Short mmCIF file of N, CA and C and ligand atoms in Angstrom, two decimals:
data_model
loop_
_atom_site.label_atom_id
_atom_site.label_comp_id
_atom_site.label_asym_id
_atom_site.label_seq_id
_atom_site.Cartn_x
_atom_site.Cartn_y
_atom_site.Cartn_z
N UNK A 64 -19.92 -33.31 -6.96
CA UNK A 64 -19.71 -33.55 -5.55
C UNK A 64 -20.15 -34.87 -5.12
N UNK A 65 -19.15 -35.49 -4.31
CA UNK A 65 -19.47 -36.70 -3.69
C UNK A 65 -20.01 -36.43 -2.20
N UNK A 66 -21.13 -36.93 -1.85
CA UNK A 66 -21.76 -36.79 -0.58
C UNK A 66 -21.35 -37.75 0.40
N UNK A 67 -21.62 -37.50 1.65
CA UNK A 67 -21.35 -38.66 2.78
C UNK A 67 -20.07 -38.30 3.56
N UNK A 68 -19.73 -39.34 4.11
CA UNK A 68 -18.54 -39.36 5.10
C UNK A 68 -17.29 -39.02 4.24
N UNK A 69 -17.11 -39.47 3.07
CA UNK A 69 -15.93 -39.00 2.55
C UNK A 69 -16.10 -37.80 1.39
N UNK A 70 -17.09 -36.78 1.76
CA UNK A 70 -17.67 -35.80 0.75
C UNK A 70 -16.38 -35.14 0.28
N UNK A 71 -16.41 -35.25 -1.14
CA UNK A 71 -15.26 -34.71 -1.87
C UNK A 71 -15.66 -33.90 -3.20
N UNK A 72 -15.02 -33.06 -3.65
CA UNK A 72 -15.41 -32.26 -4.76
C UNK A 72 -14.08 -32.07 -5.58
N UNK A 73 -14.33 -32.02 -7.13
CA UNK A 73 -13.19 -31.74 -7.96
C UNK A 73 -13.10 -30.20 -8.00
N UNK A 74 -11.92 -29.81 -7.96
CA UNK A 74 -11.46 -28.44 -8.26
C UNK A 74 -10.45 -28.50 -9.32
N UNK A 75 -10.69 -27.52 -10.35
CA UNK A 75 -9.93 -27.33 -11.53
C UNK A 75 -8.91 -26.23 -11.31
N UNK A 76 -7.53 -26.53 -11.40
CA UNK A 76 -6.48 -25.40 -11.36
C UNK A 76 -6.08 -25.17 -12.78
N UNK A 77 -5.78 -23.75 -12.84
CA UNK A 77 -5.30 -23.41 -14.31
C UNK A 77 -4.01 -22.41 -14.05
N UNK A 78 -3.65 -22.18 -12.94
CA UNK A 78 -2.70 -21.23 -12.69
C UNK A 78 -1.54 -22.02 -11.73
N UNK A 79 -1.29 -21.39 -10.53
CA UNK A 79 -0.39 -21.96 -9.46
C UNK A 79 -0.86 -23.17 -8.97
N UNK A 80 -2.18 -23.48 -8.95
CA UNK A 80 -2.86 -24.56 -8.55
C UNK A 80 -2.34 -25.95 -9.37
N UNK A 81 -1.83 -25.55 -10.55
CA UNK A 81 -1.06 -26.95 -11.41
C UNK A 81 0.20 -27.10 -10.69
N UNK A 82 0.98 -26.35 -10.19
CA UNK A 82 2.27 -26.59 -9.98
C UNK A 82 2.76 -26.70 -8.38
N UNK A 83 1.84 -25.79 -7.69
CA UNK A 83 2.07 -25.65 -6.35
C UNK A 83 0.94 -26.22 -5.63
N UNK A 84 1.24 -27.53 -5.42
CA UNK A 84 0.18 -28.53 -4.82
C UNK A 84 0.48 -28.72 -3.22
N UNK A 85 0.04 -27.63 -2.44
CA UNK A 85 0.35 -27.59 -0.89
C UNK A 85 -1.08 -28.19 -0.25
N UNK A 86 -1.61 -29.15 -0.89
CA UNK A 86 -2.84 -29.62 -0.24
C UNK A 86 -3.20 -30.83 -0.58
N UNK A 87 -3.64 -31.78 0.30
CA UNK A 87 -4.06 -33.18 0.08
C UNK A 87 -4.96 -33.37 -0.96
N UNK A 88 -4.78 -34.30 -1.90
CA UNK A 88 -5.87 -34.73 -2.85
C UNK A 88 -6.10 -35.95 -2.94
N UNK A 89 -7.37 -36.48 -3.41
CA UNK A 89 -7.61 -37.96 -3.36
C UNK A 89 -7.36 -38.56 -4.96
N UNK A 90 -7.69 -37.62 -6.01
CA UNK A 90 -7.38 -37.98 -7.38
C UNK A 90 -6.72 -36.76 -8.11
N UNK A 91 -6.02 -36.99 -8.83
CA UNK A 91 -5.35 -35.90 -9.73
C UNK A 91 -5.60 -36.25 -11.23
N UNK A 92 -6.11 -35.35 -12.17
CA UNK A 92 -6.30 -35.80 -13.39
C UNK A 92 -6.06 -34.52 -14.37
N UNK A 93 -5.32 -34.65 -15.35
CA UNK A 93 -5.15 -33.52 -16.39
C UNK A 93 -6.51 -33.22 -17.12
N UNK A 94 -6.90 -32.23 -17.13
CA UNK A 94 -8.47 -32.02 -17.49
C UNK A 94 -8.42 -30.59 -18.27
N UNK A 95 -9.54 -30.23 -18.70
CA UNK A 95 -9.89 -28.85 -19.28
C UNK A 95 -11.27 -28.36 -18.84
N UNK A 96 -11.51 -27.14 -19.23
CA UNK A 96 -12.91 -26.63 -19.12
C UNK A 96 -13.23 -25.77 -20.33
N UNK A 97 -14.30 -25.49 -20.62
CA UNK A 97 -14.49 -24.96 -22.04
C UNK A 97 -15.34 -23.53 -21.63
N UNK A 98 -14.82 -22.46 -22.56
CA UNK A 98 -15.41 -21.36 -22.48
C UNK A 98 -14.69 -20.26 -21.71
N UNK A 99 -13.28 -20.76 -21.43
CA UNK A 99 -12.62 -19.71 -20.56
C UNK A 99 -11.03 -19.71 -21.11
N UNK A 100 -10.59 -18.56 -21.08
CA UNK A 100 -9.23 -18.25 -21.53
C UNK A 100 -8.32 -17.75 -20.32
N UNK A 101 -7.08 -18.26 -20.24
CA UNK A 101 -6.36 -17.93 -19.34
C UNK A 101 -5.70 -16.53 -19.50
N UNK A 102 -5.46 -15.56 -18.47
CA UNK A 102 -4.84 -14.35 -18.79
C UNK A 102 -4.33 -13.68 -17.39
N UNK A 103 -3.00 -13.14 -17.56
CA UNK A 103 -2.36 -12.51 -16.50
C UNK A 103 -3.03 -11.10 -16.24
N UNK A 104 -4.26 -11.08 -15.84
CA UNK A 104 -5.18 -9.86 -15.57
C UNK A 104 -5.48 -9.54 -14.23
N UNK A 105 -5.00 -10.51 -13.13
CA UNK A 105 -5.48 -10.30 -11.90
C UNK A 105 -4.27 -9.72 -10.92
N UNK A 106 -4.37 -8.85 -10.18
CA UNK A 106 -3.30 -8.13 -9.40
C UNK A 106 -3.15 -9.15 -8.01
N UNK A 107 -1.85 -9.34 -7.70
CA UNK A 107 -1.54 -10.08 -6.72
C UNK A 107 -1.08 -9.29 -5.47
N UNK A 108 -1.77 -9.17 -4.37
CA UNK A 108 -1.41 -8.37 -3.38
C UNK A 108 -0.52 -9.18 -2.15
N UNK A 109 -0.78 -10.37 -2.10
CA UNK A 109 -0.28 -11.21 -1.17
C UNK A 109 0.27 -12.23 -1.48
N UNK A 110 0.70 -12.64 -2.80
CA UNK A 110 1.60 -13.71 -2.92
C UNK A 110 2.73 -13.30 -3.82
N UNK A 111 2.44 -12.63 -4.96
CA UNK A 111 3.49 -12.18 -6.04
C UNK A 111 3.71 -10.75 -6.00
N UNK A 112 3.21 -10.07 -5.12
CA UNK A 112 3.32 -8.63 -5.14
C UNK A 112 2.67 -8.14 -3.82
N UNK A 113 2.70 -6.81 -3.50
CA UNK A 113 2.20 -6.40 -2.35
C UNK A 113 1.02 -5.40 -2.59
N UNK A 114 0.25 -4.82 -1.71
CA UNK A 114 -0.74 -3.93 -1.87
C UNK A 114 -0.29 -2.58 -2.67
N UNK A 115 0.94 -2.24 -2.33
CA UNK A 115 1.48 -1.02 -2.80
C UNK A 115 2.03 -1.39 -4.23
N UNK A 116 2.45 -2.55 -4.38
CA UNK A 116 3.19 -2.82 -5.85
C UNK A 116 2.55 -4.37 -6.09
N UNK A 117 1.31 -4.46 -6.53
CA UNK A 117 0.75 -5.77 -6.80
C UNK A 117 1.56 -6.47 -8.05
N UNK A 118 1.58 -7.70 -7.85
CA UNK A 118 2.14 -8.48 -9.05
C UNK A 118 1.05 -8.84 -10.02
N UNK A 119 1.42 -9.60 -11.04
CA UNK A 119 0.32 -10.11 -11.94
C UNK A 119 0.08 -11.51 -12.12
N UNK A 120 -1.07 -12.05 -11.81
CA UNK A 120 -1.26 -13.55 -11.77
C UNK A 120 -2.55 -13.74 -12.74
N UNK A 121 -2.61 -15.09 -12.93
CA UNK A 121 -3.73 -15.52 -13.80
C UNK A 121 -5.13 -15.37 -13.34
N UNK A 122 -6.11 -15.04 -14.11
CA UNK A 122 -7.34 -15.41 -13.94
C UNK A 122 -8.03 -15.97 -15.33
N UNK A 123 -9.46 -16.25 -15.22
CA UNK A 123 -10.02 -16.73 -16.60
C UNK A 123 -10.91 -15.49 -17.08
N UNK A 124 -10.99 -15.52 -18.31
CA UNK A 124 -11.89 -14.48 -18.97
C UNK A 124 -12.62 -15.22 -19.92
N UNK A 125 -13.95 -14.93 -20.19
CA UNK A 125 -14.92 -15.72 -21.01
C UNK A 125 -14.54 -15.68 -22.27
N UNK A 126 -14.58 -16.80 -22.93
CA UNK A 126 -14.16 -16.84 -24.46
C UNK A 126 -15.11 -17.94 -25.00
N UNK A 127 -16.20 -17.71 -25.48
CA UNK A 127 -17.09 -19.17 -25.66
C UNK A 127 -16.31 -20.01 -26.67
N UNK A 128 -16.41 -21.33 -26.34
CA UNK A 128 -15.86 -22.24 -27.16
C UNK A 128 -14.32 -22.51 -26.74
N UNK A 129 -13.65 -21.60 -26.03
CA UNK A 129 -12.15 -21.78 -25.76
C UNK A 129 -12.04 -22.75 -24.90
N UNK A 130 -11.04 -23.56 -25.04
CA UNK A 130 -10.56 -24.72 -24.12
C UNK A 130 -9.56 -24.46 -23.26
N UNK A 131 -9.43 -24.51 -21.81
CA UNK A 131 -8.36 -24.13 -21.16
C UNK A 131 -8.12 -25.30 -20.40
N UNK A 132 -6.86 -25.66 -20.53
CA UNK A 132 -6.24 -26.92 -19.91
C UNK A 132 -5.66 -26.61 -18.59
N UNK A 133 -5.75 -27.71 -17.62
CA UNK A 133 -5.23 -27.55 -16.40
C UNK A 133 -5.04 -29.00 -15.65
N UNK A 134 -5.04 -28.92 -14.38
CA UNK A 134 -5.10 -30.06 -13.69
C UNK A 134 -6.43 -30.18 -12.70
N UNK A 135 -7.24 -31.16 -12.68
CA UNK A 135 -8.15 -31.15 -11.61
C UNK A 135 -7.84 -32.13 -10.54
N UNK A 136 -8.21 -31.69 -9.34
CA UNK A 136 -7.94 -32.42 -7.94
C UNK A 136 -9.20 -32.82 -7.45
N UNK A 137 -9.24 -34.12 -6.86
CA UNK A 137 -10.56 -34.43 -6.24
C UNK A 137 -10.19 -34.14 -4.72
N UNK A 138 -10.83 -33.32 -3.93
CA UNK A 138 -10.51 -32.82 -2.58
C UNK A 138 -11.43 -33.22 -1.57
N UNK A 139 -11.21 -33.45 -0.49
CA UNK A 139 -12.04 -33.32 0.56
C UNK A 139 -12.61 -32.00 0.89
N UNK A 140 -13.79 -31.78 1.39
CA UNK A 140 -14.27 -30.32 1.70
C UNK A 140 -13.54 -29.75 2.45
N UNK A 141 -13.11 -30.33 3.47
CA UNK A 141 -12.21 -29.60 4.40
C UNK A 141 -10.93 -28.94 3.79
N UNK A 142 -10.53 -29.36 2.59
CA UNK A 142 -9.31 -28.77 2.05
C UNK A 142 -9.63 -27.25 1.42
N UNK A 143 -10.98 -26.89 1.37
CA UNK A 143 -11.43 -25.78 0.84
C UNK A 143 -10.89 -24.58 1.74
N UNK A 144 -10.83 -25.01 3.08
CA UNK A 144 -10.58 -23.85 4.03
C UNK A 144 -9.26 -23.44 3.78
N UNK A 145 -8.32 -24.07 3.39
CA UNK A 145 -6.99 -23.95 3.04
C UNK A 145 -6.85 -23.15 1.65
N UNK A 146 -7.61 -23.74 0.62
CA UNK A 146 -7.56 -23.14 -0.81
C UNK A 146 -8.38 -21.77 -0.79
N UNK A 147 -9.48 -21.66 -0.05
CA UNK A 147 -10.19 -20.25 -0.10
C UNK A 147 -9.31 -19.20 0.56
N UNK A 148 -8.42 -19.43 1.55
CA UNK A 148 -7.41 -18.75 2.17
C UNK A 148 -6.37 -18.34 1.28
N UNK A 149 -5.94 -19.40 0.48
CA UNK A 149 -4.85 -19.17 -0.46
C UNK A 149 -5.20 -18.19 -1.56
N UNK A 150 -6.52 -18.42 -2.06
CA UNK A 150 -7.01 -17.73 -3.19
C UNK A 150 -7.84 -16.41 -2.92
N UNK A 151 -7.64 -16.09 -1.65
CA UNK A 151 -8.51 -15.08 -1.30
C UNK A 151 -8.62 -13.63 -1.76
N UNK A 152 -7.46 -13.25 -2.41
CA UNK A 152 -7.11 -11.93 -2.80
C UNK A 152 -8.01 -11.65 -4.30
N UNK A 153 -9.46 -11.78 -3.94
CA UNK A 153 -10.06 -11.38 -5.17
C UNK A 153 -10.72 -12.49 -5.84
N UNK A 154 -10.42 -13.80 -5.58
CA UNK A 154 -11.07 -14.90 -6.35
C UNK A 154 -12.27 -15.54 -5.65
N UNK A 155 -13.12 -15.93 -6.33
CA UNK A 155 -14.21 -16.60 -5.70
C UNK A 155 -14.31 -17.97 -6.63
N UNK A 156 -14.96 -18.85 -5.91
CA UNK A 156 -15.34 -20.27 -6.27
C UNK A 156 -16.54 -20.30 -7.29
N UNK A 157 -16.32 -20.80 -8.47
CA UNK A 157 -17.67 -20.94 -9.35
C UNK A 157 -17.79 -22.35 -9.78
N UNK A 158 -18.95 -22.97 -10.02
CA UNK A 158 -19.12 -24.28 -10.50
C UNK A 158 -18.71 -24.32 -12.03
N UNK A 159 -18.36 -25.57 -12.43
CA UNK A 159 -18.06 -25.81 -13.75
C UNK A 159 -18.17 -27.30 -14.12
N UNK A 160 -18.16 -27.56 -15.49
CA UNK A 160 -18.06 -29.00 -15.85
C UNK A 160 -16.51 -29.16 -16.13
N UNK A 161 -16.07 -30.26 -15.82
CA UNK A 161 -14.48 -30.70 -15.89
C UNK A 161 -14.42 -31.73 -16.90
N UNK A 162 -13.70 -31.58 -17.93
CA UNK A 162 -13.49 -32.71 -18.87
C UNK A 162 -12.08 -33.36 -18.56
N UNK A 163 -12.07 -34.58 -18.28
CA UNK A 163 -10.85 -35.33 -18.17
C UNK A 163 -10.17 -35.84 -19.52
N UNK A 164 -8.95 -35.50 -19.51
CA UNK A 164 -8.07 -35.68 -20.82
C UNK A 164 -8.15 -37.17 -20.96
N UNK A 165 -7.82 -38.08 -19.82
CA UNK A 165 -7.51 -39.49 -20.09
C UNK A 165 -8.62 -40.09 -20.82
N UNK A 166 -9.97 -39.90 -20.53
CA UNK A 166 -11.02 -40.73 -20.96
C UNK A 166 -12.18 -39.82 -21.66
N UNK A 167 -12.03 -38.50 -21.66
CA UNK A 167 -13.31 -37.69 -22.16
C UNK A 167 -14.42 -37.60 -21.20
N UNK A 168 -14.27 -38.27 -20.26
CA UNK A 168 -15.53 -38.17 -19.03
C UNK A 168 -15.53 -36.82 -18.64
N UNK A 169 -16.83 -36.42 -18.11
CA UNK A 169 -16.97 -35.10 -17.43
C UNK A 169 -17.37 -35.37 -16.00
N UNK A 170 -17.15 -34.31 -15.21
CA UNK A 170 -17.69 -34.20 -13.82
C UNK A 170 -17.81 -32.94 -13.44
N UNK A 171 -18.72 -32.68 -12.61
CA UNK A 171 -18.86 -31.30 -11.91
C UNK A 171 -17.90 -31.06 -10.82
N UNK A 172 -17.64 -29.70 -10.94
CA UNK A 172 -16.51 -29.28 -10.04
C UNK A 172 -16.59 -27.66 -9.97
N UNK A 173 -15.67 -27.16 -9.34
CA UNK A 173 -15.40 -25.76 -9.11
C UNK A 173 -14.07 -25.38 -9.64
N UNK A 174 -13.97 -24.04 -9.95
CA UNK A 174 -12.62 -23.36 -10.04
C UNK A 174 -12.79 -22.03 -9.51
N UNK A 175 -11.51 -21.45 -9.21
CA UNK A 175 -11.35 -20.00 -8.64
C UNK A 175 -11.26 -19.06 -9.84
N UNK A 176 -12.07 -18.00 -9.73
CA UNK A 176 -12.16 -16.84 -10.77
C UNK A 176 -11.94 -15.54 -10.19
N UNK A 177 -11.15 -14.76 -10.77
CA UNK A 177 -11.01 -13.32 -10.39
C UNK A 177 -11.83 -12.49 -11.24
N UNK A 178 -12.86 -12.01 -10.97
CA UNK A 178 -13.70 -11.32 -12.04
C UNK A 178 -13.35 -9.88 -11.97
N UNK A 179 -13.72 -9.17 -13.25
CA UNK A 179 -13.29 -7.67 -13.23
C UNK A 179 -13.71 -6.93 -12.19
N UNK A 180 -14.76 -7.25 -11.51
CA UNK A 180 -15.22 -6.35 -10.35
C UNK A 180 -14.52 -6.51 -8.94
N UNK A 181 -13.50 -7.21 -9.05
CA UNK A 181 -12.83 -7.49 -7.67
C UNK A 181 -11.80 -6.38 -7.54
N UNK A 182 -11.43 -5.98 -6.18
CA UNK A 182 -10.66 -4.86 -6.02
C UNK A 182 -9.29 -4.96 -6.56
N UNK A 183 -8.76 -6.20 -6.70
CA UNK A 183 -7.38 -6.35 -7.29
C UNK A 183 -7.05 -6.46 -8.68
N UNK A 184 -8.39 -6.42 -9.51
CA UNK A 184 -8.32 -6.67 -10.81
C UNK A 184 -7.45 -5.67 -11.68
N UNK A 185 -6.70 -6.02 -12.41
CA UNK A 185 -5.80 -5.13 -13.25
C UNK A 185 -6.16 -5.27 -14.88
N UNK A 186 -6.68 -6.23 -15.30
CA UNK A 186 -7.21 -6.19 -16.61
C UNK A 186 -6.03 -6.33 -17.79
N UNK A 187 -6.31 -5.96 -19.05
CA UNK A 187 -5.63 -6.15 -20.13
C UNK A 187 -4.45 -5.15 -20.21
N UNK A 188 -3.44 -5.25 -20.96
CA UNK A 188 -2.46 -4.30 -21.09
C UNK A 188 -1.62 -4.77 -22.21
N UNK A 189 -0.76 -4.08 -22.90
CA UNK A 189 0.22 -4.54 -24.06
C UNK A 189 0.99 -5.47 -23.47
N UNK A 190 1.31 -6.78 -24.27
CA UNK A 190 2.08 -7.75 -23.68
C UNK A 190 3.42 -7.44 -22.98
N UNK A 191 4.14 -6.44 -23.67
CA UNK A 191 5.26 -5.97 -23.01
C UNK A 191 5.24 -5.43 -21.78
N UNK A 192 4.04 -4.60 -21.68
CA UNK A 192 3.90 -4.07 -20.30
C UNK A 192 3.74 -5.04 -19.09
N UNK A 193 2.79 -6.05 -19.70
CA UNK A 193 2.46 -7.07 -18.66
C UNK A 193 3.85 -7.96 -18.18
N UNK A 194 4.74 -8.11 -19.11
CA UNK A 194 6.02 -8.77 -19.02
C UNK A 194 6.85 -7.82 -17.97
N UNK A 195 6.86 -6.67 -18.40
CA UNK A 195 7.76 -5.61 -17.58
C UNK A 195 7.21 -5.73 -16.19
N UNK A 196 5.86 -5.69 -16.04
CA UNK A 196 5.20 -5.73 -14.54
C UNK A 196 5.71 -6.89 -13.74
N UNK A 197 5.52 -8.05 -14.52
CA UNK A 197 5.91 -9.29 -13.92
C UNK A 197 7.34 -9.36 -13.55
N UNK A 198 8.21 -8.85 -14.45
CA UNK A 198 9.57 -8.99 -14.12
C UNK A 198 10.05 -8.08 -12.81
N UNK A 199 9.30 -6.94 -12.48
CA UNK A 199 9.87 -6.30 -11.41
C UNK A 199 8.99 -6.57 -10.23
N UNK A 200 8.02 -7.51 -10.07
CA UNK A 200 7.15 -7.79 -8.79
C UNK A 200 7.76 -8.90 -8.12
N UNK A 201 7.29 -8.67 -6.92
CA UNK A 201 7.86 -9.73 -6.03
C UNK A 201 6.94 -9.61 -4.70
N UNK A 202 6.70 -10.81 -4.03
CA UNK A 202 5.76 -10.87 -2.86
C UNK A 202 6.02 -11.94 -1.96
N UNK A 203 5.24 -12.08 -0.90
CA UNK A 203 5.59 -13.08 0.14
C UNK A 203 5.70 -14.53 -0.35
N UNK A 204 5.34 -14.88 -1.41
CA UNK A 204 5.42 -16.24 -1.99
C UNK A 204 6.54 -16.17 -2.88
N UNK A 205 7.17 -15.24 -3.33
CA UNK A 205 8.36 -15.26 -4.06
C UNK A 205 8.27 -14.35 -5.35
N UNK A 206 9.00 -14.44 -6.31
CA UNK A 206 8.94 -13.52 -7.53
C UNK A 206 7.93 -13.79 -8.46
N UNK A 207 7.37 -12.72 -9.09
CA UNK A 207 6.26 -12.91 -10.00
C UNK A 207 6.80 -13.57 -11.09
N UNK A 208 8.10 -13.44 -11.69
CA UNK A 208 8.95 -14.13 -12.60
C UNK A 208 8.73 -15.55 -12.40
N UNK A 209 9.12 -16.16 -11.36
CA UNK A 209 9.13 -17.43 -10.98
C UNK A 209 7.62 -17.89 -11.16
N UNK A 210 6.63 -17.42 -10.75
CA UNK A 210 5.18 -17.75 -10.91
C UNK A 210 4.92 -17.91 -12.37
N UNK A 211 5.20 -17.05 -13.15
CA UNK A 211 5.16 -17.16 -14.56
C UNK A 211 5.88 -18.35 -15.28
N UNK A 212 7.28 -18.16 -14.82
CA UNK A 212 8.12 -19.37 -15.67
C UNK A 212 7.58 -20.83 -15.11
N UNK A 213 7.30 -21.15 -13.95
CA UNK A 213 6.77 -22.30 -13.38
C UNK A 213 5.43 -22.50 -14.12
N UNK A 214 4.77 -21.65 -14.33
CA UNK A 214 3.39 -22.00 -14.88
C UNK A 214 3.61 -22.48 -16.36
N UNK A 215 4.61 -21.55 -17.03
CA UNK A 215 5.00 -21.90 -18.43
C UNK A 215 5.30 -23.35 -18.71
N UNK A 216 6.40 -23.64 -17.70
CA UNK A 216 7.00 -24.89 -17.74
C UNK A 216 5.86 -26.20 -17.27
N UNK A 217 4.98 -25.86 -16.51
CA UNK A 217 4.01 -26.89 -16.23
C UNK A 217 2.96 -27.06 -17.30
N UNK A 218 2.76 -25.89 -18.06
CA UNK A 218 1.75 -26.05 -19.22
C UNK A 218 2.42 -26.89 -20.37
N UNK A 219 3.86 -26.78 -20.29
CA UNK A 219 4.67 -27.34 -21.41
C UNK A 219 4.36 -28.94 -21.29
N UNK A 220 4.64 -29.26 -19.93
CA UNK A 220 4.64 -30.67 -19.61
C UNK A 220 3.15 -31.22 -19.71
N UNK A 221 2.15 -30.20 -19.76
CA UNK A 221 0.84 -30.83 -20.19
C UNK A 221 0.57 -30.89 -21.44
N UNK A 222 1.56 -30.50 -22.23
CA UNK A 222 1.54 -30.30 -23.66
C UNK A 222 0.37 -29.33 -24.25
N UNK A 223 0.26 -28.22 -23.47
CA UNK A 223 -0.53 -27.05 -23.66
C UNK A 223 0.33 -26.06 -24.39
N UNK A 224 -0.09 -25.54 -25.51
CA UNK A 224 0.43 -24.39 -25.91
C UNK A 224 -0.38 -23.17 -25.87
N UNK A 225 -0.24 -22.51 -24.61
CA UNK A 225 -0.95 -21.28 -24.25
C UNK A 225 -0.13 -20.14 -24.84
N UNK A 226 -0.77 -19.47 -25.84
CA UNK A 226 0.32 -18.47 -26.39
C UNK A 226 0.48 -17.25 -25.71
N UNK A 227 -0.52 -16.75 -24.78
CA UNK A 227 -0.35 -15.66 -23.73
C UNK A 227 0.88 -16.04 -22.83
N UNK A 228 0.67 -17.12 -22.35
CA UNK A 228 1.60 -17.61 -21.21
C UNK A 228 3.15 -17.68 -21.90
N UNK A 229 2.97 -18.33 -22.76
CA UNK A 229 4.40 -18.41 -23.66
C UNK A 229 5.07 -17.24 -24.11
N UNK A 230 4.28 -16.38 -24.81
CA UNK A 230 4.81 -15.11 -25.18
C UNK A 230 5.36 -14.42 -23.90
N UNK A 231 4.80 -14.35 -23.02
CA UNK A 231 5.21 -13.69 -21.60
C UNK A 231 6.47 -14.18 -21.14
N UNK A 232 6.52 -15.62 -21.07
CA UNK A 232 7.61 -16.48 -20.81
C UNK A 232 8.82 -16.09 -21.67
N UNK A 233 8.70 -16.04 -22.88
CA UNK A 233 9.74 -15.63 -23.85
C UNK A 233 10.22 -14.27 -23.64
N UNK A 234 9.36 -13.37 -23.26
CA UNK A 234 9.93 -12.00 -23.01
C UNK A 234 10.67 -11.85 -21.78
N UNK A 235 10.27 -12.52 -20.70
CA UNK A 235 10.97 -12.66 -19.37
C UNK A 235 12.34 -13.26 -19.55
N UNK A 236 12.48 -14.25 -20.45
CA UNK A 236 13.75 -14.98 -20.60
C UNK A 236 14.85 -14.14 -21.48
N UNK A 237 14.18 -13.09 -22.09
CA UNK A 237 15.09 -12.32 -23.04
C UNK A 237 16.10 -11.53 -22.15
C1 LIG K 198 -5.58 -21.55 -10.16
O1 LIG K 198 -4.58 -21.86 -10.02
O2 LIG K 198 -6.51 -22.24 -10.49
C2 LIG K 198 -6.21 -20.11 -9.61
C3 LIG K 198 -5.06 -19.09 -9.79
C4 LIG K 198 -3.63 -19.23 -9.19
O3 LIG K 198 -3.84 -19.28 -7.89
O4 LIG K 198 -2.52 -18.89 -9.74
#
């Protein structure tokens, strides 16, 4: 955290925050956090589904030693009003150490996580079932398919081979 007049914090994005950047940032860095794995285990009632028919979006699950790649943004504290609202359906902010790809330096920051005890959590399911769920879901922010395929493309651009995301994207493209 940077204190003072220009108070700012690093926020690490691993899902839609990588490709849908609807907030101002001061710095943007390709980065990773350790000990977390990306999974389409969170229900979406407000973006890619509805309360009656939730979509499936990503959260992180604890896997010691696992490196999750994404994008970190240095943002002014006022930006969290917008981000907290955007991530309100079951996500909470937690602290993390962020490692920057460019130079291996680290910084303290936060990320949004949807833990298994939140009301919208869906959890694991066979990969074909998750793909079928995504294929039929849609919400105010657009189709769940678009969320998945844009994330898969963004991760490809970051040179990240996320097998869970790529397997789902292959099933959706079939
Ligand atoms: C994130 O992108 O970091 C959180 C999950 C999402 O909004 O897709």
